């Protein structure tokens, strides 16, 4: 471990003495104070807050990521070209340790910059450290894959199913049905009651109690497929809590639940119901449009969890940059890292917009296959969106933070370190 | 002297290849060398003869295309072999933002020395190479000779059993050169094995017990320096070519007489 700390100190000292870290930290703090003046929201306090978090912390994250990725993807390559690496490789140091120490130093630098930006965000008016955030609990439904599996036979026998779909492979059709299942609409007729079971296993005791005077709530997205707003009337109920629903203006509304004497005794604590008292049937996608919001502590702790998640994303990307640097020259490693990063950002939306492989052109099918593969392998990073959750007052779940930290800070960098330990000495053959 | 071999090269070949894996240069071609414990061994040869490639294979920085390299009877890439090794490269390659003292402490850490041991060893070595006064100055601002001394101290920080010196006197003034030669002799007298390369044949003659002369990747001569009947320079030129091979003279109009 002495070697680990020696390399860690050297790498960290290099970031400090080359002014990379001080400049980055200064720019991050300055940006956090400048954002409210530079970018304006929609005029509401919540809008301003969302803009501040997304563009402020998001901007700092992007800046930190690009700067440190440039350092990471040049690290081994620069030392190799300057012949300094050979002096380390002939010492009694495990090559994996060399990789991990460099990765740890770069990640620590990034973590410091992000921590300063987060602290700066707390000092800006409107960012209330005591503001309550929520666990977001969706109705417990079969997974889209299970639903697709159940639909498959009936769909293939349906005479309305296009012939070209029937000719497609099972995996292609399953993917198509999975996408449909996510957007599956449920129709609630007038005077009818829709019920959804809620799984509270991820939340602590007494999930339906208020916290700091803030009660649980239900968030509904009241738009239809054409994105026209529905005219809705009715009420929501869970256990002894109830909320009246009435909307003619907004697409997404949050209804605070309050104790009600008229609540039925038979209402279960884990079943959320909606009674439609409007004139028209209402269509909702339970997986997307219905969410029970349960108070989950204050913003400051949520910010800390979001910081942990951002650091874990940073660690994984930097370790990938270092890995590229161990195998490639500096410009090629940097270019590859940035291209892969851009593709990983874009691929989920490409995949969601082109969900099936029913394209007739071979080139389209190849491009989609590659994009889908990229989306899959970069999921550990692209699936995380802590800043969006922070801005929506949604809890960044501690369990998820632990999972991604284990995966992104330890396991995946360890895999990269292991592969690099084979590449590093062999790469000297070309140096 | 114990005849135990510290370094063994057995019919080693190294062929560099291009991107398409086609052979480009055969840098080392069937080299067999053994360096015994406690001796100062000189690896001599003209530019491009394969000395540096050989050193890199001994250090585990390059893998041989054929043949076998052993260091203390182990693979050069094994941690145990690297623990017993010190290396001074041809150029110093120091981290310019570190001070002399930090540089030595960094390498002490890599060798697994404790903080206390690293501090005392750093102090001792800086005194030995005469850089105690500038211990807290960044090595980026050092002259070539000063940087060379720091690199030499860094190569000795882990108390190695084998010291590999690539052109150790390169860039040093005559006084420093003499000091380095004295140091090498003292280290060898203390039981350390030294493998060195040098273009300065007089230096090699002063410190080496045994030499191997390589040319075009092959060993063309090997022997003990004390048994040479001529100077090492004359012996070297006899083995790898003489002044007639110096082709610049006719271009400069130098007469045959001068040559």
XYZ file of C-alpha atoms in Angstrom:
690
model
C 0.000 0.000 0.000
C 3.005 2.320 0.424
C 3.487 2.229 -3.337
C -0.214 3.010 -3.824
C -0.008 6.133 -1.662
C 3.261 7.232 -3.277
C 1.711 7.103 -6.741
C -1.497 8.690 -5.438
C 0.462 11.605 -3.915
C 2.525 12.071 -7.073
C -0.532 12.155 -9.331
C -2.403 14.481 -6.988
C 0.636 16.770 -6.630
C 0.888 16.880 -10.409
C -2.755 18.049 -10.646
C -2.193 20.704 -7.967
C 1.181 21.991 -9.146
C 0.164 22.090 -12.801
C -2.725 24.325 -11.578
C -5.309 21.960 -13.112
C -7.067 21.381 -9.801
C -6.962 24.976 -8.440
C -8.205 26.386 -11.766
C -10.935 23.778 -12.017
C -12.072 24.413 -8.437
C -12.083 28.187 -8.976
C -14.018 27.873 -12.239
C -16.546 25.528 -10.615
C -17.299 27.862 -7.705
C -17.426 30.920 -9.991
C -19.829 29.119 -12.341
C -22.120 28.153 -9.458
C -22.429 31.810 -8.450
C -22.705 33.037 -12.052
C -25.429 30.635 -13.258
C -28.413 32.492 -11.682
C -27.266 35.671 -13.460
C -26.446 33.980 -16.778
C -29.355 31.553 -17.248
C -32.937 32.383 -16.269
C -35.744 29.901 -15.727
C -39.462 30.128 -16.481
C -40.037 32.764 -13.834
C -41.130 30.391 -11.090
C -38.987 29.540 -8.069
C -39.053 25.849 -8.976
C -38.056 26.645 -12.556
C -35.131 28.743 -11.367
C -34.104 25.958 -9.028
C -34.233 23.344 -11.775
C -32.180 25.533 -14.107
C -29.684 26.201 -11.318
C -29.164 22.554 -10.481
C -29.152 21.208 -14.029
C -26.982 23.895 -15.575
C -24.971 24.804 -12.481
C -23.986 21.401 -11.109
C -24.395 19.815 -14.548
C -22.009 22.369 -16.059
C -19.444 21.804 -13.304
C -19.734 18.047 -13.770
C -19.214 18.348 -17.531
C -16.233 20.691 -17.096
C -14.630 18.451 -14.459
C -15.257 15.362 -16.517
C -13.728 16.739 -19.717
C -10.690 18.266 -17.938
C -9.885 15.187 -15.899
C -10.654 12.848 -18.777
C -8.043 14.745 -20.796
C -5.565 14.188 -17.925
C -6.549 10.531 -17.528
C -6.415 9.619 -21.188
C -3.009 11.292 -21.451
C -1.585 9.969 -18.218
C 0.147 6.705 -19.146
C 0.618 7.794 -22.749
C 2.491 10.978 -21.733
C 4.650 9.162 -19.181
C 5.422 6.515 -21.759
C 6.416 9.031 -24.431
C 8.520 10.973 -21.883
C 10.124 7.643 -20.799
C 9.115 8.253 -17.172
C 6.821 5.251 -17.054
C 9.705 2.792 -17.399
C 11.188 4.070 -14.130
C 7.984 3.131 -12.330
C 7.541 -0.180 -14.158
C 10.983 -1.434 -13.049
C 10.095 -0.835 -9.382
C 8.460 -3.565 -7.274
C 4.947 -2.253 -7.877
C 1.993 -4.272 -9.104
C 0.784 -2.693 -12.331
C -2.835 -2.920 -11.146
C -1.884 -0.834 -8.125
C -0.257 1.772 -10.352
C -3.479 2.026 -12.364
C -5.740 2.179 -9.315
C -3.618 4.809 -7.541
C -3.727 7.095 -10.565
C -7.468 6.529 -10.892
C -7.989 7.280 -7.191
C -6.006 10.541 -7.410
C -7.934 11.773 -10.445
C -11.268 10.795 -8.892
C -10.352 12.521 -5.617
C -9.557 15.704 -7.520
C -12.924 15.491 -9.280
C -14.710 14.742 -6.005
C -13.180 17.875 -4.433
C -14.318 20.089 -7.313
C -17.829 18.640 -7.229
C -17.995 18.970 -3.435
C -17.065 22.664 -3.676
C -19.764 23.183 -6.313
C -22.338 21.391 -4.135
C -21.406 23.533 -1.119
C -21.645 26.650 -3.267
C -25.122 25.532 -4.367
C -26.239 25.475 -0.736
C -25.194 29.066 -0.201
C -27.299 30.421 -3.052
C -30.710 31.812 -1.940
C -33.606 29.522 -2.845
C -31.622 26.354 -2.269
C -33.028 25.337 1.058
C -30.888 22.688 2.725
C -33.958 21.758 4.816
C -36.200 21.243 1.783
C -37.803 17.794 1.836
C -37.224 15.298 -0.960
C -39.297 12.220 -1.775
C -38.931 8.524 -2.416
C -40.683 7.942 -5.741
C -42.731 4.754 -5.605
C -44.311 3.490 -8.805
C -47.180 0.965 -8.951
C -45.961 -2.631 -8.643
C -46.596 -4.154 -12.037
C -45.066 -7.024 -13.975
C -41.851 -5.911 -15.666
C -42.180 -4.779 -19.307
C -40.326 -7.964 -20.307
C -42.816 -10.172 -18.453
C -45.713 -8.274 -19.983
C -44.144 -8.600 -23.439
C -43.706 -12.346 -22.916
C -47.367 -12.677 -21.954
C -48.451 -10.662 -25.011
C -46.207 -12.395 -27.546
C -48.371 -15.352 -28.667
C -51.573 -13.344 -28.892
C -49.798 -10.564 -30.787
C -48.293 -12.948 -33.340
C -51.691 -14.626 -33.929
C -53.475 -11.299 -34.264
C -54.491 -10.790 -37.936
C -53.832 -7.047 -37.548
C -50.162 -7.622 -36.797
C -48.141 -6.581 -39.885
C -46.626 -9.432 -41.906
C -43.123 -7.986 -41.694
C -43.348 -8.100 -37.891
C -44.486 -11.715 -38.019
C -41.430 -12.541 -40.122
C -39.069 -10.820 -37.691
C -37.078 -12.744 -35.098
C -38.568 -13.427 -31.656
C -36.012 -11.146 -29.969
C -36.920 -8.270 -32.281
C -40.644 -8.649 -31.642
C -40.043 -9.012 -27.908
C -38.088 -5.756 -27.916
C -40.950 -4.062 -29.782
C -43.491 -5.368 -27.273
C -41.296 -4.324 -24.344
C -41.258 -0.760 -25.584
C -45.017 -0.873 -25.947
C -45.441 -2.316 -22.458
C -43.649 0.696 -20.938
C -46.242 2.946 -22.569
C -49.163 0.647 -21.838
C -52.267 2.769 -21.168
C -54.933 1.939 -18.631
C -58.425 3.355 -19.195
C -60.384 4.469 -16.134
C -64.066 4.975 -17.018
C -66.350 7.457 -15.282
C -67.189 6.439 -11.710
C -64.725 3.574 -11.893
C -61.837 2.989 -9.475
C -58.309 2.067 -10.555
C -56.111 0.423 -7.946
C -52.354 -0.006 -7.922
C -50.324 -1.905 -5.367
C -47.318 0.008 -4.016
C -44.238 -1.825 -2.784
C -42.830 -0.063 0.292
C -39.984 -2.524 0.859
C -37.366 0.043 -0.211
C -38.691 2.650 2.259
C -38.306 2.713 6.050
C -40.982 2.344 8.698
C -44.237 4.305 8.578
C -43.805 5.459 4.995
C -47.105 7.301 4.956
C -46.293 9.653 7.813
C -45.431 13.316 7.266
C -41.859 14.563 7.674
C -41.106 18.123 8.830
C -44.778 18.884 8.219
C -44.605 17.675 4.621
C -47.167 14.935 3.862
C -46.857 12.155 1.274
C -48.221 13.085 -2.151
C -49.208 11.584 -5.466
C -47.816 12.855 -8.735
C -49.951 12.369 -11.825
C -49.092 13.093 -15.425
C -52.404 14.027 -16.962
C -51.632 14.123 -20.628
C -52.746 11.763 -23.352
C -50.835 10.433 -26.339
C -51.408 13.619 -28.298
C -50.067 15.577 -25.333
C -53.390 17.360 -24.854
C -54.291 18.067 -21.282
C -57.120 16.077 -19.818
C -59.945 17.576 -17.832
C -59.918 15.496 -14.663
C -61.963 15.193 -11.507
C -61.828 12.525 -8.837
C -59.904 11.532 -5.768
C -56.845 9.555 -4.783
C -56.688 7.402 -1.654
C -54.189 5.238 0.168
C -54.760 3.944 3.681
C -56.418 6.749 5.635
C -55.012 9.444 3.339
C -56.895 11.115 0.563
C -56.493 13.895 -2.012
C -58.996 15.511 -4.347
C -57.979 15.705 -7.986
C -59.138 18.483 -10.191
C -57.187 19.841 -13.091
C -57.726 21.854 -16.179
C -54.376 23.546 -16.530
C -51.215 21.575 -15.915
C -49.957 18.304 -17.345
C -48.033 17.177 -14.284
C -49.496 17.806 -10.879
C -48.593 16.822 -7.344
C -51.465 16.217 -4.955
C -50.571 16.245 -1.229
C -52.369 13.520 0.687
C -54.069 14.400 3.950
C -55.879 12.346 6.606
C -59.542 12.027 5.841
C -62.444 10.893 8.025
C -64.352 9.801 4.941
C -61.633 7.330 3.947
C -62.950 3.813 3.791
C -61.847 1.416 6.517
C -61.169 -1.170 3.866
C -58.471 1.005 2.203
C -55.176 -0.830 2.460
C -51.924 0.941 3.313
C -50.177 -0.514 0.279
C -52.876 0.148 -2.315
C -53.235 3.461 -4.081
C -56.605 4.034 -5.706
C -57.972 6.646 -8.047
C -61.698 7.199 -8.464
C -62.667 8.947 -11.673
C -65.533 11.364 -11.035
C -65.070 13.243 -14.306
C -67.297 13.215 -17.388
C -64.860 11.343 -19.590
C -62.788 8.195 -19.288
C -59.192 8.908 -18.278
C -56.168 7.222 -19.797
C -52.988 6.806 -17.734
C -49.748 4.906 -18.188
C -49.289 3.490 -14.671
C -45.555 2.901 -15.185
C -44.921 6.501 -16.186
C -47.826 8.675 -15.078
C -48.507 7.566 -11.495
C -46.074 8.018 -8.607
C -46.518 8.006 -4.865
C -44.139 10.495 -3.259
C -43.043 9.584 0.264
C -40.974 12.110 2.303
C -37.326 10.964 2.392
C -35.281 13.440 4.384
C -33.863 16.838 3.594
C -32.192 18.245 0.487
C -28.711 18.457 2.042
C -28.538 14.671 2.471
C -30.015 14.157 -0.973
C -27.340 16.460 -2.371
C -24.688 14.343 -0.622
C -26.096 11.163 -2.179
C -26.234 12.850 -5.592
C -22.576 13.902 -5.115
C -21.657 10.280 -4.356
C -23.390 9.161 -7.533
C -21.670 11.862 -9.606
C -18.289 10.852 -8.161
C -18.981 7.215 -8.994
C -19.803 8.176 -12.600
C -16.617 10.219 -12.737
C -14.540 7.333 -11.338
C -15.786 4.930 -13.967
C -15.248 7.309 -16.886
C -11.782 8.319 -15.651
C -10.758 4.710 -15.175
C -11.880 4.065 -18.736
C -9.774 7.043 -19.913
C -6.770 5.650 -18.025
C -7.392 2.245 -19.534
C -7.358 3.737 -23.031
C -4.194 5.624 -22.110
C -2.477 2.407 -21.089
C -3.109 0.930 -24.524
C -3.079 3.898 -26.903
C -1.176 7.087 -27.641
C -2.406 10.321 -26.035
C -4.378 11.893 -28.930
C -5.968 8.581 -29.927
C -6.904 7.785 -26.317
C -8.432 11.226 -25.757
C -10.328 11.152 -29.053
C -11.626 7.635 -28.382
C -12.702 8.544 -24.842
C -14.642 11.616 -25.962
C -16.300 9.825 -28.901
C -17.349 6.903 -26.699
C -18.658 9.334 -24.083
C -20.711 11.208 -26.708
C -22.070 7.972 -28.174
C -22.983 6.680 -24.714
C -24.908 9.891 -24.052
C -26.751 9.757 -27.361
C -27.357 6.008 -27.717
C -30.238 5.587 -25.194
C -32.336 8.216 -26.952
C -31.501 6.755 -30.381
C -32.492 3.294 -29.174
C -35.750 4.578 -27.664
C -36.673 6.414 -30.863
C -35.887 3.415 -33.079
C -37.017 0.552 -30.912
C -37.176 -2.207 -33.505
C -35.026 -3.703 -36.205
C -37.697 -3.712 -38.850
C -35.670 -1.427 -41.053
C -35.167 -2.839 -44.509
C -31.739 -1.302 -45.031
C -28.799 -3.360 -43.840
C -26.852 -0.216 -42.894
C -29.693 0.928 -40.575
C -29.823 -2.457 -38.919
C -26.067 -2.523 -38.368
C -26.068 1.026 -36.973
C -28.950 0.169 -34.631
C -27.241 -2.997 -33.436
C -24.049 -1.079 -32.677
C -25.980 1.706 -30.938
C -27.945 -0.796 -28.885
C -24.713 -2.505 -27.872
C -23.201 0.842 -26.868
C -26.319 1.726 -24.887
C -26.077 -1.581 -23.065
C -22.377 -1.423 -22.171
C -22.532 2.227 -21.094
C -25.657 1.734 -18.985
C -23.698 1.951 -15.666
C -23.161 5.642 -16.420
C -25.922 6.691 -18.794
C -28.734 5.281 -16.640
C -27.824 7.553 -13.738
C -29.416 10.987 -13.557
C -28.845 12.330 -10.036
C -29.153 15.996 -11.031
C -32.544 15.514 -12.644
C -33.785 13.774 -9.505
C -32.294 16.473 -7.339
C -34.091 19.178 -9.294
C -37.409 17.277 -9.107
C -37.007 16.777 -5.321
C -36.772 13.032 -5.908
C -34.642 11.050 -3.508
C -31.352 9.670 -4.824
C -31.773 6.313 -3.128
C -28.990 5.270 -0.744
C -29.286 1.661 -1.860
C -28.721 2.673 -5.470
C -25.790 4.903 -4.472
C -24.135 1.938 -2.745
C -24.738 -0.277 -5.753
C -23.304 2.166 -8.310
C -20.413 3.076 -6.024
C -19.482 -0.590 -5.674
C -19.776 -1.110 -9.404
C -18.284 2.157 -10.706
C -15.651 2.970 -8.080
C -14.442 -0.558 -7.291
C -15.448 -3.419 -9.573
C -15.268 -1.912 -13.066
C -12.018 0.079 -12.432
C -10.586 -3.160 -11.021
C -11.427 -4.909 -14.289
C -9.788 -2.085 -16.273
C -6.761 -2.224 -13.936
C -6.424 -5.940 -14.461
C -6.511 -5.651 -18.261
C -4.118 -2.671 -18.160
C -1.624 -4.690 -16.124
C -1.228 -6.940 -19.164
C -1.180 -4.103 -21.672
C 1.210 -1.694 -19.877
C 4.460 -3.706 -19.997
C 3.709 -5.051 -23.480
C 3.044 -1.571 -24.800
C 6.686 -0.745 -23.989
C 7.616 -2.876 -27.013
C 6.330 -0.069 -29.200
C 7.735 2.772 -27.095
C 33.911 -14.278 -5.600
C 30.648 -16.199 -5.604
C 30.021 -17.394 -9.150
C 26.240 -17.289 -8.813
C 24.725 -15.691 -11.927
C 22.596 -12.652 -11.225
C 21.662 -12.016 -14.867
C 21.376 -14.755 -17.475
C 20.569 -14.189 -21.131
C 20.312 -17.422 -23.094
C 20.335 -17.098 -26.885
C 18.063 -14.046 -26.687
C 16.605 -12.506 -29.821
C 14.523 -9.395 -30.190
C 12.902 -8.538 -33.492
C 10.768 -5.418 -33.685
C 7.699 -5.633 -35.876
C 5.528 -3.085 -37.652
C 1.752 -2.640 -37.333
C 1.156 -5.639 -39.653
C 3.531 -7.741 -37.510
C 6.118 -7.857 -40.290
C 9.679 -7.985 -38.862
C 11.463 -4.645 -39.245
C 14.666 -4.710 -37.167
C 16.492 -7.587 -35.498
C 17.918 -5.525 -32.626
C 19.319 -8.484 -30.678
C 20.304 -11.677 -32.438
C 21.160 -14.693 -30.306
C 22.848 -12.952 -27.375
C 24.093 -15.069 -24.477
C 25.426 -13.269 -21.408
C 25.819 -14.083 -17.745
C 26.618 -11.531 -15.050
C 28.025 -12.916 -11.826
C 27.298 -11.729 -8.322
C 29.469 -8.840 -7.140
C 31.095 -8.000 -10.483
C 30.951 -4.822 -12.520
C 29.957 -5.909 -15.987
C 30.221 -3.647 -19.014
C 27.946 -3.993 -22.003
C 29.742 -2.116 -24.748
C 28.998 -1.503 -28.376
C 28.559 1.194 -31.000
C 25.301 3.104 -31.442
C 22.474 0.850 -32.637
C 24.279 -2.318 -31.585
C 21.376 -3.477 -29.354
C 22.684 -2.440 -25.905
C 19.599 -0.485 -24.868
C 17.265 -3.209 -26.168
C 19.237 -5.764 -24.153
C 19.009 -3.608 -21.015
C 15.260 -3.173 -21.516
C 14.808 -6.930 -21.795
C 16.815 -7.416 -18.599
C 14.567 -4.838 -16.908
C 11.423 -6.571 -18.154
C 10.409 -3.526 -20.192
C 10.629 -5.542 -23.413
C 9.863 -9.198 -23.947
C 12.358 -11.229 -25.989
C 11.136 -12.659 -29.300
C 13.095 -15.841 -28.516
C 15.425 -17.117 -25.823
C 15.249 -16.567 -22.099
C 16.140 -13.721 -19.729
C 16.504 -14.435 -16.018
C 17.164 -12.009 -13.196
C 18.120 -13.661 -9.901
C 16.807 -16.840 -11.542
C 13.375 -15.212 -11.897
C 11.386 -13.573 -14.657
C 12.447 -9.893 -14.931
C 8.775 -8.905 -14.568
C 8.377 -10.647 -11.223
C 7.949 -8.380 -8.208
C 10.728 -10.228 -6.350
C 13.262 -9.579 -9.134
C 12.228 -5.922 -9.378
C 12.559 -5.528 -5.596
C 16.290 -6.329 -5.846
C 16.961 -4.040 -8.804
C 18.085 -0.422 -9.245
C 18.086 1.311 -12.614
C 19.622 4.513 -13.890
C 18.406 5.293 -17.417
C 20.459 7.081 -20.052
C 18.485 10.301 -19.496
C 17.176 11.204 -16.072
C 13.405 11.419 -16.816
C 12.438 13.027 -13.493
C 9.068 14.534 -12.610
C 9.844 18.249 -13.023
C 7.346 19.508 -10.432
C 8.798 17.427 -7.590
C 11.691 18.570 -5.421
C 14.837 16.439 -5.152
C 13.747 15.217 -1.747
C 10.178 14.439 -2.916
C 11.565 12.548 -5.905
C 13.586 10.247 -3.673
C 10.706 9.799 -1.223
C 8.428 8.896 -4.155
C 10.782 6.139 -5.318
C 11.295 5.053 -1.694
C 7.516 4.590 -1.474
C 7.530 2.516 -4.658
C 10.233 0.319 -3.102
C 8.036 -0.160 -0.031
C 10.234 1.753 2.440
C 8.530 3.030 5.583
C 8.145 6.801 6.001
C 10.933 6.959 8.581
C 13.267 4.793 6.557
C 12.477 6.785 3.396
C 13.320 10.062 5.152
C 16.674 8.820 6.484
C 17.611 7.124 3.199
C 16.688 10.287 1.262
C 18.874 12.417 3.509
C 21.755 9.958 3.272
C 21.601 9.686 -0.529
C 21.234 13.435 -1.102
C 24.350 13.929 0.984
C 26.108 11.215 -0.983
C 25.385 12.858 -4.352
C 26.073 16.340 -2.935
C 22.582 17.771 -3.323
C 21.584 18.325 0.330
C 21.579 22.108 -0.173
C 19.045 21.935 -2.994
C 16.887 19.173 -1.549
C 13.773 21.352 -1.541
C 14.210 22.765 -5.052
C 12.134 21.475 -7.987
C 14.201 19.148 -10.157
C 12.680 20.827 -13.226
C 15.125 23.670 -12.640
C 18.177 21.435 -12.195
C 21.108 21.257 -14.613
C 21.621 18.002 -16.521
C 24.413 16.979 -14.144
C 22.322 17.688 -11.016
C 19.354 15.802 -12.456
C 21.696 12.892 -13.184
C 22.806 12.829 -9.548
C 19.175 12.776 -8.374
C 18.441 9.913 -10.774
C 21.493 8.031 -9.501
C 20.345 8.518 -5.905
C 16.833 7.350 -6.903
C 18.282 4.170 -8.414
C 19.961 3.371 -5.084
C 17.043 4.222 -2.780
C 15.769 0.641 -2.365
C 19.249 -0.750 -1.469
C 19.347 -2.873 -4.645
C 21.478 -5.987 -5.076
C 21.819 -5.297 -8.780
C 22.365 -1.849 -10.251
C 21.871 -1.301 -13.958
C 23.487 1.883 -15.218
C 22.796 3.061 -18.752
C 25.550 5.555 -19.670
C 26.047 6.621 -16.020
C 28.572 9.367 -16.761
C 26.622 10.881 -19.646
C 26.265 14.641 -19.125
C 28.584 14.805 -16.109
C 31.639 17.019 -15.782
C 35.059 15.343 -15.220
C 34.895 15.703 -11.424
C 31.391 14.230 -11.224
C 32.432 11.479 -13.643
C 35.291 10.536 -11.356
C 32.944 10.589 -8.348
C 30.491 8.269 -10.111
C 33.273 5.863 -11.027
C 34.512 5.863 -7.434
C 30.943 5.257 -6.252
C 30.473 2.312 -8.637
C 33.715 0.756 -7.418
C 32.663 1.289 -3.795
C 29.238 -0.261 -4.408
C 30.841 -3.273 -6.087
C 33.295 -3.603 -3.215
C 30.266 -3.675 -0.907
C 28.895 -6.706 -2.802
C 26.556 -5.010 -5.255
C 26.441 -6.336 -8.804
C 26.642 -3.614 -11.454
C 25.766 -3.833 -15.126
C 26.691 -0.724 -17.072
C 26.771 0.475 -20.633
C 29.052 3.264 -21.742
C 30.339 4.918 -24.854
C 33.323 6.164 -22.862
C 35.645 3.184 -23.067
C 38.159 4.699 -20.670
C 35.428 4.874 -18.021
C 34.488 1.269 -18.658
C 38.115 0.216 -18.441
C 38.423 1.991 -15.078
C 35.481 0.305 -13.386
C 34.492 -2.906 -15.191
C 35.702 -6.345 -14.194
C 34.349 -7.975 -17.326
C 32.913 -6.689 -20.601
C 30.924 -7.990 -23.528
C 31.116 -6.137 -26.807
C 27.997 -6.319 -28.918
C 27.642 -5.347 -32.537
C 24.587 -5.782 -34.778
C 22.838 -7.503 -31.853
C 25.481 -10.207 -31.435
C 28.241 -10.654 -28.862
C 31.509 -10.237 -30.765
C 33.848 -10.461 -27.779
C 33.742 -11.126 -24.067
C 36.448 -11.138 -21.469
C 37.988 -9.815 -18.270
C 39.377 -6.302 -18.563
C 42.435 -7.129 -16.428
C 43.522 -9.746 -18.953
C 43.500 -7.388 -21.934
C 46.907 -6.919 -23.486
C 45.853 -3.701 -25.196
C 43.675 -0.818 -24.080
C 39.942 -1.429 -24.086
C 39.570 1.157 -26.855
C 41.982 -0.676 -29.153
C 40.333 -3.992 -28.308
C 36.901 -2.478 -29.011
C 37.941 -1.015 -32.356
C 39.534 -4.282 -33.373
C 36.262 -6.072 -32.717
C 33.706 -3.673 -34.161
C 35.697 -1.973 -36.932
C 38.397 0.651 -37.034
C 38.886 4.258 -38.107
C 38.663 3.258 -41.782
C 34.962 2.901 -41.170
C 34.774 6.558 -40.246
C 33.199 7.833 -43.423
C 32.826 11.531 -42.579
C 36.506 12.380 -43.186
C 36.449 12.270 -47.004
C 33.448 14.625 -47.033
C 35.359 17.071 -44.866
C 38.446 16.808 -47.059
C 40.549 15.315 -44.287
C 43.711 13.811 -45.736
C 44.532 10.128 -45.520
C 47.578 11.095 -43.462
C 45.549 12.700 -40.708
C 43.156 9.777 -40.668
